[in-house]
Amino acid sequence: MKLLIALSSILFALQVMAADKPNVILIMADDLGYADLSCYGSQLIETPVLDKLATGGVRCTDFHSNGAVCSPTRAALITGRYQQRSGVTGVITAKSHRHAGLATNEWTVAEAMKSLGYRTAMFGKWHLGYQAKFNPVKQGFDEFRGFVSGNVDYHRHIDQEGYADWWVQDELKDEPGYITDLISQHGVDFIKRNKDRPFFLMLTHGAPHYPLQGRKTPGHRVVGKPHGKQPRQVLENPQAIYKEMVEVMDEGIGKLVTELERLQIRKNTLIVFCSDNGPARSGSAGVLKGKKGSIWEGGHRVCGIFNWPEHLEQGQTCHQTMMTMDLFPTFVSLAGGKVEDKRELDGVDILPALQGKPLAPRTLFWSTGRGVAVRQGDFKLVLDKKKVLLYNLKQDVGEQSDLSKTKPEQTQKLLSLLKDWKRDVAQDSSSKMKPK
């Protein structure tokens, strides 16, 4: 009897501890522009669910993806470090990088959350390795359903090189459906199954990345036909389809929020929304210069929404600078862990900023195939095609007025910091991604 009482007490204590931990849901769009949501100024696209999350929480105006393309940002998100340290410096392409992926010895956010008692899942786009050894279930996620390439046919689930690409765990296993809807539905199902324990859920949408396909747009890719030999997609109104893709994603997020409310766990759930980089051809970066792939603000300044009822004040706008890699330490901190217990990260806990407190000053860096940049306070230095350019983003967010000649000391200071950073991450890189 005493043993039974002791075990019951331990079980009760564990249940109380679990109840104290917040659930964390990260929703990442793909190639969504800074001005592609209603709450960020879009006059074309209607996103009532995300708008409500923004007005009910914190809308960030200076949130940045670590990369200006897909894989690098995802590597930074998963590791909490600059992607250059893990060797993922560019897109892991379906054609030339099928052997490459995020090094399996990296400590991931999923592994960290799992060690803190969380059930972990990812539904959607991975893009950090094609082989089974790189699969999310080998990187700390308990569950994975989705695709591992950069983009797939939304109906036929075929990547750009003609490979079938829909996985259940680490097995290739297709299931019918429009991908955006599948991702949302699996998210809802996961929440239902884990309502009584803390969970960490990542929904990494393909939308609105090409191919531009709505729910009724015919699938066109064929297995076995590589890029260039696939049937050509002809669209009468691509802008309308782009609009639909974003709005379907918003609709799915609404179903997720409704389920959280039905299960009475909404107040204990942090929802984060962002994009992996700036917009491609059909999206809008608003007043920002550049788009996807660019070192300019339009390539990496993205939407950032944080909603956590009773913990984050409603209707707040945060102007502090944040990056994708900051999400890892923020989530671990919320879960009661300490990142320094395992590995030093480049990201920082941004919860204080979301609660209106200033972050400690820091210097931030970006590197793409088209240039490098360093940011310190309001000043951003860009090294683009051997041109050195300096901007004051507080006064010139569109990066139109070069100050490098009028502020030579600031320019040299940032150049020196950039040089030191490039040397630092190069020495620490755990792998190199090279085409075969």
Coordinates of C-alpha atoms in Angstrom, one line a residue:
M1 CA 0.0 0.0 0.0
K2 CA 2.8 2.4 0.9
L3 CA 4.5 1.7 -2.4
L4 CA 1.3 2.4 -4.3
I5 CA 0.8 5.7 -2.5
A6 CA 4.4 6.6 -3.2
L7 CA 4.1 5.8 -6.9
S8 CA 0.8 7.7 -7.0
S9 CA 2.5 10.8 -5.4
I10 CA 5.3 10.7 -7.9
L11 CA 2.9 10.4 -10.8
F12 CA 0.9 13.3 -9.5
A13 CA 4.0 15.4 -9.1
L14 CA 5.1 14.7 -12.7
Q15 CA 1.6 15.6 -13.9
V16 CA 1.8 18.9 -12.1
M17 CA 5.2 19.6 -13.5
A18 CA 4.0 18.8 -17.0
A19 CA 1.0 21.1 -16.6
D20 CA 3.3 24.0 -15.8
K21 CA 5.2 23.7 -19.0
P22 CA 3.7 25.6 -21.9
N23 CA 2.9 24.0 -25.2
V24 CA 4.9 25.5 -28.1
I25 CA 3.7 25.7 -31.7
L26 CA 5.9 27.1 -34.4
I27 CA 4.3 27.8 -37.8
M28 CA 6.7 28.7 -40.6
A29 CA 5.6 29.8 -44.1
D30 CA 7.8 29.4 -47.1
D31 CA 8.7 32.4 -49.3
L32 CA 6.2 34.6 -47.6
G33 CA 6.9 38.3 -48.1
Y34 CA 7.0 40.9 -45.3
A35 CA 3.9 42.6 -46.8
D36 CA 1.9 39.4 -47.6
L37 CA -0.3 39.5 -44.5
S38 CA -3.2 41.9 -43.8
C39 CA -1.6 42.8 -40.5
Y40 CA 1.6 43.7 -42.3
G41 CA -0.1 45.9 -44.9
S42 CA -1.3 43.6 -47.6
Q43 CA -4.3 45.0 -49.5
L44 CA -4.7 41.8 -51.6
I45 CA -4.4 38.9 -49.2
E46 CA -6.9 38.4 -46.3
T47 CA -5.5 36.6 -43.3
P48 CA -8.0 37.1 -40.4
V49 CA -6.6 34.3 -38.2
L50 CA -3.0 35.6 -38.3
D51 CA -4.3 39.1 -37.9
K52 CA -6.2 38.1 -34.8
L53 CA -3.1 36.4 -33.4
A54 CA -1.1 39.6 -34.1
T55 CA -3.6 41.9 -32.4
G56 CA -3.9 39.5 -29.5
G57 CA -0.2 39.2 -29.0
V58 CA 3.0 40.7 -30.3
R59 CA 3.7 41.8 -33.9
C60 CA 7.4 42.1 -34.7
T61 CA 8.6 44.7 -37.3
D62 CA 12.3 43.7 -37.2
F63 CA 12.3 39.9 -37.2
H64 CA 14.7 38.3 -39.6
S65 CA 15.3 34.9 -41.1
N66 CA 18.9 33.7 -40.8
G67 CA 19.1 33.0 -44.5
A68 CA 17.6 34.5 -47.6
V69 CA 16.7 31.0 -48.9
C70 CA 15.2 27.9 -47.4
S71 CA 17.7 25.4 -46.0
P72 CA 20.1 27.9 -44.3
T73 CA 17.2 29.4 -42.3
R74 CA 15.9 26.0 -41.3
A75 CA 19.4 24.9 -40.2
A76 CA 19.7 28.0 -37.9
L77 CA 16.2 27.4 -36.5
I78 CA 16.9 23.7 -35.7
T79 CA 20.4 24.3 -34.2
G80 CA 20.1 27.8 -32.7
R81 CA 23.3 28.7 -34.3
Y82 CA 24.4 30.5 -37.5
Q83 CA 23.9 28.0 -40.3
Q84 CA 27.5 28.5 -41.4
R85 CA 28.5 26.5 -38.3
S86 CA 26.7 23.4 -39.6
G87 CA 27.8 23.9 -43.1
V88 CA 24.4 24.5 -44.5
T89 CA 25.2 27.7 -46.4
G90 CA 22.9 27.3 -49.4
V91 CA 19.9 25.4 -50.7
I92 CA 20.1 21.6 -50.3
T93 CA 18.9 20.9 -53.9
A94 CA 17.1 17.9 -55.1
K95 CA 19.4 17.6 -58.1
S96 CA 22.9 18.1 -56.7
H97 CA 22.7 17.5 -52.9
R98 CA 20.8 14.3 -52.4
H99 CA 23.8 13.0 -50.3
A100 CA 23.9 16.1 -48.1
G101 CA 22.0 17.2 -45.0
L102 CA 22.2 18.6 -41.5
A103 CA 25.0 16.8 -39.6
T104 CA 23.5 14.2 -37.3
N105 CA 25.8 15.2 -34.5
E106 CA 24.1 18.7 -34.2
W107 CA 22.1 19.3 -31.1
T108 CA 18.6 20.2 -32.3
V109 CA 15.7 22.1 -30.7
A110 CA 13.6 19.0 -31.0
E111 CA 16.2 17.0 -29.0
A112 CA 16.4 19.8 -26.4
M113 CA 12.6 20.0 -26.0
K114 CA 12.3 16.2 -25.9
S115 CA 14.8 16.0 -23.1
L116 CA 12.6 18.4 -21.1
G117 CA 9.6 16.1 -21.3
Y118 CA 8.0 17.3 -24.5
R119 CA 6.3 15.3 -27.2
T120 CA 7.8 16.6 -30.5
A121 CA 6.5 16.6 -34.0
M122 CA 7.1 18.2 -37.4
F123 CA 4.6 18.2 -40.2
G124 CA 5.5 19.8 -43.5
K125 CA 8.8 20.8 -45.2
W126 CA 12.1 19.6 -43.8
H127 CA 14.7 20.5 -46.5
L128 CA 17.7 19.5 -44.4
G129 CA 18.6 16.2 -46.1
Y130 CA 17.1 13.6 -48.4
Q131 CA 18.6 10.4 -47.0
A132 CA 16.9 8.5 -44.1
K133 CA 19.7 9.3 -41.7
F134 CA 18.9 13.0 -42.0
N135 CA 15.2 12.5 -41.4
P136 CA 13.5 14.6 -38.7
V137 CA 12.8 11.4 -36.6
K138 CA 16.6 11.0 -36.4
Q139 CA 17.0 14.6 -35.3
G140 CA 14.8 14.6 -32.2
F141 CA 11.2 14.6 -33.6
D142 CA 8.9 11.8 -32.4
E143 CA 6.7 12.3 -35.4
F144 CA 7.1 13.4 -39.0
R145 CA 4.8 13.6 -41.9
G146 CA 5.9 15.7 -44.9
F147 CA 8.4 16.3 -47.6
V148 CA 12.2 16.5 -47.5
S149 CA 12.9 18.5 -50.6
G150 CA 12.6 22.2 -51.3
N151 CA 9.2 22.0 -53.0
V152 CA 6.7 19.5 -54.2
D153 CA 3.6 19.3 -56.4
Y154 CA 0.9 20.2 -53.8
H155 CA -1.4 17.4 -55.1
R156 CA 0.9 14.7 -56.5
H157 CA 3.7 15.1 -53.9
I158 CA 6.5 15.0 -56.4
D159 CA 9.6 17.1 -56.1
Q160 CA 11.2 19.2 -58.8
E161 CA 13.5 16.3 -60.0
G162 CA 10.7 13.8 -60.4
Y163 CA 11.0 11.9 -57.1
A164 CA 8.0 11.0 -55.0
D165 CA 8.3 12.9 -51.8
W166 CA 5.9 12.4 -49.0
W167 CA 7.1 10.6 -45.8
V168 CA 5.6 9.1 -42.8
Q169 CA 8.4 9.0 -40.2
D170 CA 11.4 7.9 -42.3
E171 CA 9.4 5.8 -44.8
L172 CA 8.3 7.0 -48.2
K173 CA 4.5 6.6 -48.0
D174 CA 2.1 8.8 -49.9
E175 CA -1.3 9.9 -48.7
P176 CA -3.9 11.8 -50.8
G177 CA -4.6 15.4 -50.2
Y178 CA -3.6 19.1 -50.8
I179 CA -0.4 19.5 -48.9
T180 CA -1.4 22.7 -47.0
D181 CA -4.5 21.0 -45.7
L182 CA -2.6 17.8 -44.8
I183 CA -0.1 19.8 -42.7
S184 CA -2.9 21.6 -40.8
Q185 CA -4.9 18.4 -40.3
H186 CA -1.9 16.5 -38.9
G187 CA -1.3 19.4 -36.6
V188 CA -4.8 19.2 -35.2
D189 CA -4.6 15.4 -34.8
F190 CA -1.3 15.7 -32.9
I191 CA -2.8 18.3 -30.5
K192 CA -5.8 16.0 -29.8
R193 CA -3.5 13.1 -29.0
N194 CA -1.2 15.1 -26.7
K195 CA -3.6 17.4 -24.9
D196 CA -2.6 16.1 -21.5
R197 CA 1.2 16.5 -21.9
P198 CA 3.5 19.3 -23.0
F199 CA 4.2 19.3 -26.7
F200 CA 6.4 21.0 -29.2
L201 CA 4.9 21.2 -32.7
M202 CA 6.4 22.6 -35.8
L203 CA 4.2 23.1 -38.9
T204 CA 6.5 24.0 -41.7
H205 CA 4.3 24.9 -44.6
G206 CA 5.2 24.7 -48.3
A207 CA 2.9 27.6 -49.0
P208 CA 3.3 29.9 -50.8
H209 CA 6.5 28.5 -52.4
Y210 CA 6.1 27.5 -56.0
P211 CA 4.7 25.6 -57.8
L212 CA 1.7 27.9 -57.5
Q213 CA -1.2 25.5 -56.9
G214 CA -4.5 26.1 -55.2
R215 CA -6.9 23.4 -54.0
K216 CA -8.4 23.0 -57.5
T217 CA -5.3 23.7 -59.5
P218 CA -4.4 20.5 -61.4
G219 CA -1.2 18.7 -60.3
H220 CA 1.3 18.5 -63.1
R221 CA 4.5 16.8 -62.0
V222 CA 5.3 13.3 -63.1
V223 CA 7.5 10.7 -61.3
G224 CA 10.7 10.0 -63.2
K225 CA 10.9 13.2 -65.1
P226 CA 13.7 15.6 -63.9
H227 CA 13.4 19.4 -63.9
G228 CA 13.3 20.7 -67.4
K229 CA 11.4 17.7 -68.7
Q230 CA 8.4 18.1 -66.5
P231 CA 5.1 19.2 -68.1
R232 CA 5.0 23.0 -68.2
Q233 CA 2.6 24.7 -65.8
V234 CA 0.5 27.4 -67.4
L235 CA -1.4 29.8 -65.1
E236 CA -3.9 32.4 -66.2
N237 CA -3.8 34.3 -62.9
P238 CA -0.8 33.4 -60.7
Q239 CA -1.5 36.3 -58.3
A240 CA -4.9 34.9 -57.5
I241 CA -3.5 31.4 -56.8
Y242 CA -0.8 32.9 -54.6
K243 CA -3.5 34.7 -52.6
E244 CA -5.4 31.5 -52.2
M245 CA -2.3 29.6 -51.0
V246 CA -1.7 32.1 -48.2
E247 CA -5.4 32.2 -47.3
V248 CA -5.7 28.4 -47.2
M249 CA -2.7 28.3 -44.8
D250 CA -4.4 31.0 -42.6
E251 CA -7.6 28.9 -42.6
G252 CA -5.7 25.9 -41.4
I253 CA -4.1 27.9 -38.6
G254 CA -7.6 28.8 -37.6
K255 CA -8.6 25.2 -37.2
L256 CA -5.5 24.7 -35.0
V257 CA -6.5 27.6 -32.7
T258 CA -10.1 26.3 -32.6
E259 CA -8.9 22.9 -31.4
L260 CA -6.7 24.4 -28.7
E261 CA -9.7 26.4 -27.4
R262 CA -12.0 23.3 -27.5
L263 CA -9.5 21.3 -25.5
Q264 CA -9.1 24.3 -23.1
I265 CA -5.3 24.4 -23.6
R266 CA -5.1 27.7 -25.6
K267 CA -4.0 29.8 -22.6
N268 CA -1.0 27.4 -22.0
T269 CA 0.1 27.4 -25.6
L270 CA 2.6 29.8 -27.3
I271 CA 2.0 30.2 -31.0
V272 CA 4.8 31.6 -33.2
F273 CA 4.5 32.5 -36.9
C274 CA 7.3 33.5 -39.3
S275 CA 8.7 32.9 -42.8
D276 CA 11.9 31.2 -43.8
N277 CA 12.9 34.1 -46.0
G278 CA 11.5 36.9 -48.1
P279 CA 9.2 36.6 -51.1
A280 CA 9.8 35.1 -54.5
R281 CA 8.3 36.5 -57.7
S282 CA 4.6 36.6 -56.7
G283 CA 5.0 37.9 -53.1
S284 CA 5.6 41.4 -51.7
A285 CA 8.3 42.8 -49.5
G286 CA 6.5 46.2 -49.3
V287 CA 8.9 49.1 -49.0
L288 CA 11.8 46.8 -48.4
K289 CA 14.5 46.4 -51.1
G290 CA 15.1 43.0 -52.6
K291 CA 13.4 39.7 -52.4
K292 CA 14.2 36.0 -51.7
G293 CA 17.9 35.3 -52.1
S294 CA 18.9 38.9 -51.6
I295 CA 21.2 40.3 -48.8
W296 CA 18.9 43.3 -48.8
E297 CA 16.1 43.6 -46.1
G298 CA 13.5 42.2 -48.5
G299 CA 15.4 38.9 -48.6
H300 CA 15.4 38.3 -44.8
R301 CA 13.2 40.7 -42.9
V302 CA 10.0 38.7 -42.4
C303 CA 6.8 38.6 -40.5
G304 CA 7.1 37.6 -36.8
I305 CA 4.0 37.0 -34.7
F306 CA 4.0 35.7 -31.1
N307 CA 0.7 34.9 -29.2
W308 CA 0.6 33.5 -25.7
P309 CA -2.6 34.5 -23.8
E310 CA -2.0 36.0 -20.3
H311 CA 1.7 36.0 -20.8
L312 CA 2.2 38.4 -23.7
E313 CA 0.3 41.6 -23.6
Q314 CA -2.2 42.1 -26.4
G315 CA -1.8 44.6 -29.2
Q316 CA 1.9 45.1 -28.8
T317 CA 4.4 46.0 -31.6
C318 CA 8.0 45.0 -31.0
H319 CA 10.7 46.9 -32.9
Q320 CA 13.7 45.0 -31.5
T321 CA 15.9 43.0 -33.8
M322 CA 15.4 39.2 -33.7
M323 CA 16.5 36.3 -35.8
T324 CA 15.3 32.7 -36.5
M325 CA 18.1 31.3 -34.4
D326 CA 16.7 33.0 -31.4
L327 CA 13.7 30.7 -31.3
F328 CA 15.7 27.7 -30.1
P329 CA 16.9 29.3 -26.8
T330 CA 13.6 31.0 -26.3
F331 CA 11.6 27.7 -26.5
V332 CA 14.1 25.9 -24.2
S333 CA 14.0 28.7 -21.7
L334 CA 10.1 28.6 -21.6
A335 CA 10.3 24.8 -21.1
G336 CA 12.5 25.3 -18.0
G337 CA 15.8 24.3 -19.6
K338 CA 19.2 25.9 -20.0
V339 CA 20.9 26.0 -23.4
E340 CA 24.4 26.3 -22.0
D341 CA 24.0 22.9 -20.4
K342 CA 24.6 21.3 -23.8
R343 CA 26.1 23.7 -26.3
E344 CA 26.8 27.4 -26.8
L345 CA 24.3 29.0 -29.1
D346 CA 24.4 32.1 -31.2
G347 CA 20.7 32.8 -30.6
V348 CA 19.4 34.4 -27.5
D349 CA 16.2 34.2 -25.4
I350 CA 13.9 36.9 -26.8
L351 CA 11.0 36.5 -24.4
P352 CA 12.1 39.7 -22.5
A353 CA 11.8 41.7 -25.7
L354 CA 8.4 40.3 -26.3
Q355 CA 7.4 41.5 -22.9
G356 CA 8.7 45.0 -23.5
K357 CA 12.2 44.8 -22.0
P358 CA 15.3 45.7 -24.0
L359 CA 17.6 43.0 -25.3
A360 CA 21.4 43.4 -24.7
P361 CA 23.1 45.0 -27.7
R362 CA 24.6 42.5 -30.1
T363 CA 26.0 42.3 -33.6
L364 CA 24.2 40.2 -36.2
F365 CA 25.3 38.7 -39.5
W366 CA 23.9 37.4 -42.8
S367 CA 25.6 35.7 -45.7
T368 CA 24.0 34.6 -49.0
G369 CA 25.4 33.6 -52.3
R370 CA 24.9 37.3 -53.4
G371 CA 26.6 39.1 -50.5
V372 CA 27.2 39.5 -46.8
A373 CA 25.9 41.9 -44.2
V374 CA 26.5 42.9 -40.6
R375 CA 24.0 44.8 -38.4
Q376 CA 24.8 46.7 -35.2
G377 CA 22.0 48.8 -33.8
D378 CA 20.5 50.8 -36.6
F379 CA 23.5 50.5 -38.9
K380 CA 23.7 47.8 -41.5
L381 CA 26.8 47.3 -43.7
V382 CA 26.4 45.4 -46.9
L383 CA 29.3 43.9 -48.9
D384 CA 27.7 43.3 -52.3
K385 CA 29.8 42.4 -55.4
K386 CA 32.9 44.0 -53.7
K387 CA 30.9 47.2 -53.1
V388 CA 30.8 48.4 -49.4
L389 CA 27.5 50.1 -48.5
L390 CA 26.3 51.4 -45.2
Y391 CA 22.7 52.2 -44.2
N392 CA 20.9 53.6 -41.2
L393 CA 17.8 51.4 -41.2
K394 CA 16.0 53.5 -38.7
Q395 CA 16.0 56.4 -41.1
D396 CA 16.2 54.4 -44.3
V397 CA 14.7 50.9 -44.1
G398 CA 14.5 50.8 -47.9
E399 CA 18.3 51.0 -48.1
Q400 CA 18.5 53.8 -50.6
S401 CA 21.1 56.2 -49.1
D402 CA 24.7 54.8 -48.8
L403 CA 26.5 56.4 -45.8
S404 CA 29.8 54.6 -46.2
K405 CA 31.6 57.7 -47.4
T406 CA 30.2 60.0 -44.8
K407 CA 30.7 57.6 -41.9
P408 CA 34.1 55.9 -42.6
E409 CA 34.8 55.0 -39.0
Q410 CA 31.5 53.1 -38.6
T411 CA 32.1 51.4 -42.0
Q412 CA 35.5 50.2 -41.0
K413 CA 34.3 49.0 -37.6
L414 CA 31.6 46.9 -39.2
L415 CA 33.9 45.5 -41.8
S416 CA 36.3 44.4 -39.1
L417 CA 33.5 42.7 -37.2
L418 CA 32.3 41.0 -40.4
K419 CA 35.8 39.7 -41.1
D420 CA 36.2 38.3 -37.6
W421 CA 32.7 36.6 -37.8
K422 CA 33.5 34.9 -41.1
R423 CA 36.7 33.5 -39.6
D424 CA 34.9 32.3 -36.5
V425 CA 32.1 30.4 -38.3
A426 CA 34.4 28.9 -40.8
Q427 CA 36.6 27.4 -38.1
D428 CA 33.5 26.0 -36.3
S429 CA 31.8 24.5 -39.3
S430 CA 31.0 20.9 -38.6
S431 CA 30.4 19.9 -42.3
K432 CA 30.6 21.3 -45.8
M433 CA 27.8 20.9 -48.3
K434 CA 29.2 20.2 -51.7
P435 CA 27.5 19.0 -54.9
K436 CA 28.5 15.6 -56.3

